Short mmCIF file of C-alpha atoms and ligand atoms in Angstrom, two decimals:
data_model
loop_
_atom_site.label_atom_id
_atom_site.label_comp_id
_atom_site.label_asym_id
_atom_site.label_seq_id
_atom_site.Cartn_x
_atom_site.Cartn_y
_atom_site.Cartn_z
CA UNK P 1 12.65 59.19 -36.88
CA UNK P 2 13.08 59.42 -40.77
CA UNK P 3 16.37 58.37 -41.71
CA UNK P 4 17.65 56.58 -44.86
CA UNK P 5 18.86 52.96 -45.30
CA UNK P 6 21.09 51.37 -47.27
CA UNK P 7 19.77 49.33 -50.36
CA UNK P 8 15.96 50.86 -49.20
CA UNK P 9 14.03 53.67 -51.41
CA UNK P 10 13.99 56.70 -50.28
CA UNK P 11 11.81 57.41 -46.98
CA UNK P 12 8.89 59.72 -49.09
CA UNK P 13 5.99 59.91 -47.31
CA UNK P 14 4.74 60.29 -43.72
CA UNK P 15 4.40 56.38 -43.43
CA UNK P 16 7.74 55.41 -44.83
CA UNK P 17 9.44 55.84 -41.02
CA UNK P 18 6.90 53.79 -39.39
CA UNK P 19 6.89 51.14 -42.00
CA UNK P 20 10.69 51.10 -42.10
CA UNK P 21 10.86 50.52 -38.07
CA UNK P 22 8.28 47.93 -37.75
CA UNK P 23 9.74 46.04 -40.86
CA UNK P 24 13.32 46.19 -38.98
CA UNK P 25 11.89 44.90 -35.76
CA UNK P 26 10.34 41.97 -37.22
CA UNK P 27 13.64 41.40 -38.78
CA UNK P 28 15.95 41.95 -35.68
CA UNK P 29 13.51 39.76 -33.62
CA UNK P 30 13.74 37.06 -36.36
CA UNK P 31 17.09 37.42 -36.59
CA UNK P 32 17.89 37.21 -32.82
CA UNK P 33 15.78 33.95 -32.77
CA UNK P 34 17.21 32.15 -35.59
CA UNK P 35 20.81 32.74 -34.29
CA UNK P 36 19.73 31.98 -30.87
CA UNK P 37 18.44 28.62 -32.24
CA UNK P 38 21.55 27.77 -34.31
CA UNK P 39 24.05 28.45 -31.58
CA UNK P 40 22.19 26.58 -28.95
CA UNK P 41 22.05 23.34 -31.14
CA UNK P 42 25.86 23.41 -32.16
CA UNK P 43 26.54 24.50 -28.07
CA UNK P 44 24.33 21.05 -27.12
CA UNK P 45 25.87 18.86 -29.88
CA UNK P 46 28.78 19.59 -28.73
CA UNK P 47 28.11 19.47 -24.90
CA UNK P 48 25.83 16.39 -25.00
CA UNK P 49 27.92 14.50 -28.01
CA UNK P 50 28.32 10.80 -27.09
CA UNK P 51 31.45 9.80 -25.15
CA UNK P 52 31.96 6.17 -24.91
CA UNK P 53 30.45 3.44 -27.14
CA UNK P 54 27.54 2.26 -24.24
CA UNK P 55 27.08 5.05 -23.42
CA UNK P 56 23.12 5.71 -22.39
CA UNK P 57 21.36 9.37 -22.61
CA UNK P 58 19.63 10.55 -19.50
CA UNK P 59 15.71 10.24 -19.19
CA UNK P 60 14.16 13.90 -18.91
CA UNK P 61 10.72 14.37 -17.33
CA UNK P 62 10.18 18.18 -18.79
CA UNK P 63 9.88 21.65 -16.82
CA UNK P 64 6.48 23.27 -16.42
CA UNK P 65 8.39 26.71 -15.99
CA UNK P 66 10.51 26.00 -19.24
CA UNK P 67 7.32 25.29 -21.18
CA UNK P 68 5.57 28.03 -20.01
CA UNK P 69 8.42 30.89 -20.57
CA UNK P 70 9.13 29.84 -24.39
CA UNK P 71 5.42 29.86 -24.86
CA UNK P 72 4.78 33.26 -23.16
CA UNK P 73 7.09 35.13 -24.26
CA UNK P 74 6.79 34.17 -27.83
CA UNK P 75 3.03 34.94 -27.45
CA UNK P 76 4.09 38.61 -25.93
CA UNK P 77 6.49 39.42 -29.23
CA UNK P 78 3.70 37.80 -31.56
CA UNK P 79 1.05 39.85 -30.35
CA UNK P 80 3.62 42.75 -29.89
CA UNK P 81 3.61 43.11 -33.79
CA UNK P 82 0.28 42.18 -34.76
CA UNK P 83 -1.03 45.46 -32.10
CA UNK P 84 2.09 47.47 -33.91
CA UNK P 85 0.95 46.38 -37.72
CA UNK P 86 -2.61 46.81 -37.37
CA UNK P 87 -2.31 50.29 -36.20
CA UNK P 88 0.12 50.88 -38.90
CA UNK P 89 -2.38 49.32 -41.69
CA UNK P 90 -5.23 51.36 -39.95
CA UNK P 91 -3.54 54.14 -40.17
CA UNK P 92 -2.66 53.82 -43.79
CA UNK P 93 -6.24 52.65 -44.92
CA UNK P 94 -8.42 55.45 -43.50
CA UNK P 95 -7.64 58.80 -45.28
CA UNK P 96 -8.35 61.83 -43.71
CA UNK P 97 -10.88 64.11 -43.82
CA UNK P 98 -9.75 67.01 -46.33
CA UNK P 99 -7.44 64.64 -48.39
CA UNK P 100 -6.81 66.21 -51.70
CA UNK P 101 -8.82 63.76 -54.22
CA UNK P 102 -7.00 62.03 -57.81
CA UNK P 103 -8.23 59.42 -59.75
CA UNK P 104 -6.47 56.95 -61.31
CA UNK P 105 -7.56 54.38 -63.87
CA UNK P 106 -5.26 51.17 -64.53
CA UNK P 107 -5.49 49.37 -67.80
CA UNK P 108 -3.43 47.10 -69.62
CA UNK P 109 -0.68 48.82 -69.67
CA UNK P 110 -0.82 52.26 -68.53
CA UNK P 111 -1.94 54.39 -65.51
CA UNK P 112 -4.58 57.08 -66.39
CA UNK P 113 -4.54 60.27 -63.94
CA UNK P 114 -6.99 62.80 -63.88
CA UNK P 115 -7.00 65.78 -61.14
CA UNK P 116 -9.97 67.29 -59.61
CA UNK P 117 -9.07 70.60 -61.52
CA UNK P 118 -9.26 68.41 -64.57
CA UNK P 119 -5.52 68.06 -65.71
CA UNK P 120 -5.34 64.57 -66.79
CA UNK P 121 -1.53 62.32 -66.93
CA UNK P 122 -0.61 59.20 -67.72
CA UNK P 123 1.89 56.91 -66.29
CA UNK P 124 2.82 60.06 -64.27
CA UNK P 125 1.38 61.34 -60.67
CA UNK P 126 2.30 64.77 -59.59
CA UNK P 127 1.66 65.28 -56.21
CA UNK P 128 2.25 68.48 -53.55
CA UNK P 129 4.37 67.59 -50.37
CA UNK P 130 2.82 68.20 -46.76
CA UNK P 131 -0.73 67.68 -47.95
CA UNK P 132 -2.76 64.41 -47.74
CA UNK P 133 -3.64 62.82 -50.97
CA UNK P 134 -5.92 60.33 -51.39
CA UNK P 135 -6.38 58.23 -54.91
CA UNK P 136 -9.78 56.38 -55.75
CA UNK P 137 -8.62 53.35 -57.87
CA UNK P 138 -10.64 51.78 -60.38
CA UNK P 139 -9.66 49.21 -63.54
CA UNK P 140 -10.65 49.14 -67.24
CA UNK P 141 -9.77 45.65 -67.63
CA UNK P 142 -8.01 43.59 -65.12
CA UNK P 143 -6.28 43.40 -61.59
CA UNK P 144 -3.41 45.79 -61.29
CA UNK P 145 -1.28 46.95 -58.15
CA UNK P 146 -0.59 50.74 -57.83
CA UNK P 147 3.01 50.66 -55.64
CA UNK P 148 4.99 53.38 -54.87
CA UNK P 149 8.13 52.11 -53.16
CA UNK P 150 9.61 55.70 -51.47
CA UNK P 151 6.47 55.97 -50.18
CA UNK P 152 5.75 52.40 -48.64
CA UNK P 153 2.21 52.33 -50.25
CA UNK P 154 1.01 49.64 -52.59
CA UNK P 155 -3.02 48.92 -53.28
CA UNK P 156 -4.68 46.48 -55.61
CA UNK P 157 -6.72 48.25 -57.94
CA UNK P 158 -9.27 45.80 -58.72
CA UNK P 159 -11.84 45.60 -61.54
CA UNK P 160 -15.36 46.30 -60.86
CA UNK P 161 -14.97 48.07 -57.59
CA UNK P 162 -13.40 51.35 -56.20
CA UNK P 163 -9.70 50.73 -53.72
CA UNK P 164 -8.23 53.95 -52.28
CA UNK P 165 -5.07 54.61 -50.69
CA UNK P 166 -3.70 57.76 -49.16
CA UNK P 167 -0.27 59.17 -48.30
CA UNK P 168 1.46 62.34 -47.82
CA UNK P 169 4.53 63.09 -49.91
CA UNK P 170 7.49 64.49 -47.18
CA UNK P 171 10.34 65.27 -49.82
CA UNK P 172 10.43 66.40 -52.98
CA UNK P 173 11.62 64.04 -55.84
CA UNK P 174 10.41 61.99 -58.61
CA UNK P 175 9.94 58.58 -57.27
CA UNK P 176 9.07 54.90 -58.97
CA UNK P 177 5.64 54.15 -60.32
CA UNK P 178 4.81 50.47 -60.60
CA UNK P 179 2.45 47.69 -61.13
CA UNK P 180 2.45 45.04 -58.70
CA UNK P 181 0.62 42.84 -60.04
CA UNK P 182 1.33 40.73 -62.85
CA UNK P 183 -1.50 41.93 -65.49
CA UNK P 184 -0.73 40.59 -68.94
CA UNK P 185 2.44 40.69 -71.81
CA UNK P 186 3.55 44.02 -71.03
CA UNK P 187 2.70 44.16 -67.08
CA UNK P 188 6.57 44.83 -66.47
CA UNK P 189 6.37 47.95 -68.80
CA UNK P 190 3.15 49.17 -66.35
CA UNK P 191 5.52 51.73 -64.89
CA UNK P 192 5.99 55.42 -64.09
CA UNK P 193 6.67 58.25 -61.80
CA UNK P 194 5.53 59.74 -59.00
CA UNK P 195 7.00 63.22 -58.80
CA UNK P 196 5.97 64.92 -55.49
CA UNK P 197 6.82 69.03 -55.42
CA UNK P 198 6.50 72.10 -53.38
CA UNK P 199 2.77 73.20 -53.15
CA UNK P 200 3.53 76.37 -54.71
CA UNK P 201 5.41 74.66 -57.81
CA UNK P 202 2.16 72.13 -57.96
CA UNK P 203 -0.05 74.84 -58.41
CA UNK P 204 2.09 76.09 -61.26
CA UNK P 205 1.81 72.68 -62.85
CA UNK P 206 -1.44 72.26 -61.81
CA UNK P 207 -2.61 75.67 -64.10
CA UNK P 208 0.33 74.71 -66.89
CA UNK P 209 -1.13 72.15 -68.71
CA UNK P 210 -3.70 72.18 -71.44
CA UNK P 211 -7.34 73.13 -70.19
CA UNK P 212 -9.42 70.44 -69.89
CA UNK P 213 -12.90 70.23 -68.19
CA UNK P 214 -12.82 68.66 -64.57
CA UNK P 215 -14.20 65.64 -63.92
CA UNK P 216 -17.32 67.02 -62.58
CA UNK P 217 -17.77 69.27 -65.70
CA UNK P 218 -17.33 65.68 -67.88
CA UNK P 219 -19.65 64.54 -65.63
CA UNK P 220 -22.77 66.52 -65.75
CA UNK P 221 -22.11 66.72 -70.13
CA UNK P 222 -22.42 63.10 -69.76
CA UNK P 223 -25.54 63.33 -67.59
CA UNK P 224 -27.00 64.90 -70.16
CA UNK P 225 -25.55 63.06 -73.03
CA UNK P 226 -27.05 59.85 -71.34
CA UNK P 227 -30.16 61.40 -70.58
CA UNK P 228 -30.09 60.50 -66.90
CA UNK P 229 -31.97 64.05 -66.03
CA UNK P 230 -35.17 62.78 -67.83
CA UNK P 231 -35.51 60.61 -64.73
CA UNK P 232 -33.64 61.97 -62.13
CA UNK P 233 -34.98 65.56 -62.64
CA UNK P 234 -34.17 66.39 -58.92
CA UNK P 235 -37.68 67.64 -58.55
CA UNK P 236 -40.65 65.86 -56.99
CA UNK P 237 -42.56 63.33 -59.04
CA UNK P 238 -39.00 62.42 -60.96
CA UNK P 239 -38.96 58.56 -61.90
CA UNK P 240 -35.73 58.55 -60.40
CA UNK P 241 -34.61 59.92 -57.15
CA UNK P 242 -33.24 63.46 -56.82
CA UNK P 243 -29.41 62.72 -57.11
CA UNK P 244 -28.92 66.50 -55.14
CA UNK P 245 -27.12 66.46 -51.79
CA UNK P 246 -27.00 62.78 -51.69
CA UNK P 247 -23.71 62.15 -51.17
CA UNK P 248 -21.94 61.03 -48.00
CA UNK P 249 -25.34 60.95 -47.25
CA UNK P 250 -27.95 58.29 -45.80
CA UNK P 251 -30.01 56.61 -48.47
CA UNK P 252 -33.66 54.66 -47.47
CA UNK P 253 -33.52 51.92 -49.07
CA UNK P 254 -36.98 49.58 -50.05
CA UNK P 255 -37.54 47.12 -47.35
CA UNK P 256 -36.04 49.90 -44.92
CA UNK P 257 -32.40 49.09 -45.20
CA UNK P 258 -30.12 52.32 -45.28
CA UNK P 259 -26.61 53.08 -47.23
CA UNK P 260 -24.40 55.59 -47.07
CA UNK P 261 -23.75 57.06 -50.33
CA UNK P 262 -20.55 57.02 -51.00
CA UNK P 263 -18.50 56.58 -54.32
CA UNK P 264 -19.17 52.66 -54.44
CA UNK P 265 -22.84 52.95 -53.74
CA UNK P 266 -23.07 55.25 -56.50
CA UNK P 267 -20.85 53.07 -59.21
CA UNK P 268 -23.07 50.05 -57.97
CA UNK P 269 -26.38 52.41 -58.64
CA UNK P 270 -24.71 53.21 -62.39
CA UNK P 271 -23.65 49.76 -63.79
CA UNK P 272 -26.02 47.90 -61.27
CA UNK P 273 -29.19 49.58 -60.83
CA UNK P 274 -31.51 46.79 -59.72
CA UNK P 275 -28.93 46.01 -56.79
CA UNK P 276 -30.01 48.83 -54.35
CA UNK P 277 -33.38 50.28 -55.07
CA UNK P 278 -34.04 53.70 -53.47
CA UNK P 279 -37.11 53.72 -51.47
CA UNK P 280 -40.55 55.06 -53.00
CA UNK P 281 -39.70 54.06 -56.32
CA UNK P 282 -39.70 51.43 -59.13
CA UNK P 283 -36.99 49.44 -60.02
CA UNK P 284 -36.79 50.31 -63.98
CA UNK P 285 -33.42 52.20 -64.01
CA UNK P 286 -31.47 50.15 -67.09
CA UNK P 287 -27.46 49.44 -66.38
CA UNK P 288 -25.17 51.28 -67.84
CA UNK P 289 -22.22 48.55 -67.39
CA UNK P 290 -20.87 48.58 -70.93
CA UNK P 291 -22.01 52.06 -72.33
CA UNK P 292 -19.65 53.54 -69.68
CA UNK P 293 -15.92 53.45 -69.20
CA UNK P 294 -14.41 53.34 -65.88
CA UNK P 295 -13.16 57.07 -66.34
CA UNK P 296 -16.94 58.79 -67.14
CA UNK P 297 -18.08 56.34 -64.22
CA UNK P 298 -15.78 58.35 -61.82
CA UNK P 299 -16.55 61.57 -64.12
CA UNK P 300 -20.11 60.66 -63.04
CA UNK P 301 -19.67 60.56 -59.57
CA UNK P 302 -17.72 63.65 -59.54
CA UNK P 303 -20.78 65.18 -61.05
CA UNK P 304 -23.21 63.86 -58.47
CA UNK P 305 -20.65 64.79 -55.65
CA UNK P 306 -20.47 68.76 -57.05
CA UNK P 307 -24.33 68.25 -56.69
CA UNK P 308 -24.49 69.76 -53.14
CA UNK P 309 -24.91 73.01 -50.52
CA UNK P 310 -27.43 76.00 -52.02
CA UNK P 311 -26.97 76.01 -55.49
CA UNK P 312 -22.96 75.73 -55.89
CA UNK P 313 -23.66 72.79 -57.87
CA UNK P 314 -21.66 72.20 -61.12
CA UNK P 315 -22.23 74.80 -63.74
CA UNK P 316 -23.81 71.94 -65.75
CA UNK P 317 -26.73 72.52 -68.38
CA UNK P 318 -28.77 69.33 -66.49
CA UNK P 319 -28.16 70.84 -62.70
CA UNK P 320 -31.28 69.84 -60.68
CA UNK P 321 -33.04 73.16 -59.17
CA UNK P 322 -31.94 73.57 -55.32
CA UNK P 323 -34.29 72.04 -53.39
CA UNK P 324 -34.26 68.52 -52.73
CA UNK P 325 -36.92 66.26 -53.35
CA UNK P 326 -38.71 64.86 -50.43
CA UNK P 327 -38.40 61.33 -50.76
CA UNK P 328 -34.82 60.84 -49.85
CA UNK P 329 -34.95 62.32 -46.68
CU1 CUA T 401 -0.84 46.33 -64.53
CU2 CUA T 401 0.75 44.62 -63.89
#
């Protein structure tokens, strides 16, 4: 049911529809209450208006019935729209499995892009239509809101912490790019577009811009330039834990607690070693919060997610050797 409204952005994205609808019945049901309200109180001052000068108003005991119907059926509509939203907001938080992967980076005042292939953009977002896409959202410096109107999707993107959203571009187009979230002087120039295009035509653009190294490839250089391999040598015996396969993975954690790896778990583990302290070894990892930006933090990641299956890892001169060490498992 995609159609276009007046004075609405474009419907975009897979979402947009359902958005649109449940947005329009919360607005017809609003609408048909508040009018229902306002003619029933001119109707009964005009019905009930006084007469005569002694005249005396009528003592009313109540209605059980009356009380219960305007409290039930509100309670039906309420709940009606609550079910309807949070399947709508479920939908729209959960990506799924497969979704193509971009990170962005917001900082005062510009959105930095860069693609799993390693093209990098700023205040730009080119996307392909019919595929999911999901962005993992960090901040250099502040709170920022990534919102894309045609596409109904707006997300915080919060220092300090990864936010992700997901959508999947319907129509081709460039579309608004902007913050939501007032982030300084120049928060009202935080803007850009989002350009969604045929697959085939992303590809093209995808392989036309200048070579640069993907983020896993920055990754493992930084590995090495930060000497993380002296530790985490991936071998048995390492100071550190073997960062291979770890991924989406469950870590043991000392006192027997256990995490799933996933991309906050790891940033935590880079700026916040002594947080989370792998099991069977010593808490004497130093932080890295500082020496990092937020960009070689997800460049990092990348790295440690290419680190998986029999040696497909990144091409990187500090790849661990292929087996795993023991002590995660
Ligand atoms: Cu960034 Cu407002």
């Amino acid at each position: 049911m995609s159609f276009n409204l007046p004075f609405f952005p474009h419907q975009a994205s897979s979402q947009a529809a359902q958005v649109d609808a449940l947005y329009l019945f919360m607005v017809a049901i609003t609408a048909f209450f508040s009018l229902l309200i306002a003619g029933l109180i001119v109707f009964f001052v005009i019905k009930f208006r006084r007469r005569g000068d002694d005249e005396v108003g009528a003592a009313i005991h109540g209605s059980l019935a009356l009380e219960l119907l305007w409290t039930i059926i509100p309670l039906f509509v309420v709940m009606g729209m609550f079910g309807w939203g949070a399947k709508i907001f479920f939908d729209m938080t959960r990506a799924p499995a497969g979704a193509m992967e971009i990170f962005v980076v917001g900082k005062q005042w510009m959105w930095k892009v860069q693609h799993a292939s390693g093209q990098r953009e700023i205040n730009e977002l080119h996307v392909p239509i019919g595929r999911p896409v999901k962005l993992v959202m960090g901040s250099e410096d502040v709170l920022h809101s990534y919102y894309i109107p045609a596409f109904r999707t707006k997300a915080d993107v919060i220092p300090g912490r990864y936010n992700t959203m997901w959508f999947q571009a319907t129509s081709p187009g460039t579309y608004h790019l902007f913050c939501a979230e007032y982030c300084g002087t120049r928060h009202s120039g935080m803007i850009g577009s989002v350009i969604a295009m045929e697959p085939a035509e992303f590809q093209k653009w995808l392989e036309g811009g200048p070579a640069a190294a993907s983020p896993a490839e920055a990754g493992a250089k930084l590995f090495t330039d930060l000497v993380c391999a002296s530790c985490h040598t991936g071998a048995p015996g390492g100071r550190g834990p073997s960062l291979f396969d770890v991924y989406g993975h469950e870590v043991e954690l000392q006192g027997g607690a256990k995490v799933i790896a996933d991309d906050a778990y790891l940033r935590e583990s880079i700026v916040n070693p002594q947080a989370k302290i792998v099991n069977g070894f010593l808490p004497i990892m130093p932080t890295f919060q500082g020496m990092v930006s937020e960009e070689q933090l997800m460049q990092l990641i990348a790295y440690v997610k290419s680190l998986k299956g029999p040696q497909t890892g990144a091409p990187g001169p500090a790849q661990p050797p292929a087996a795993p060490a023991p002590e995660k498992k």
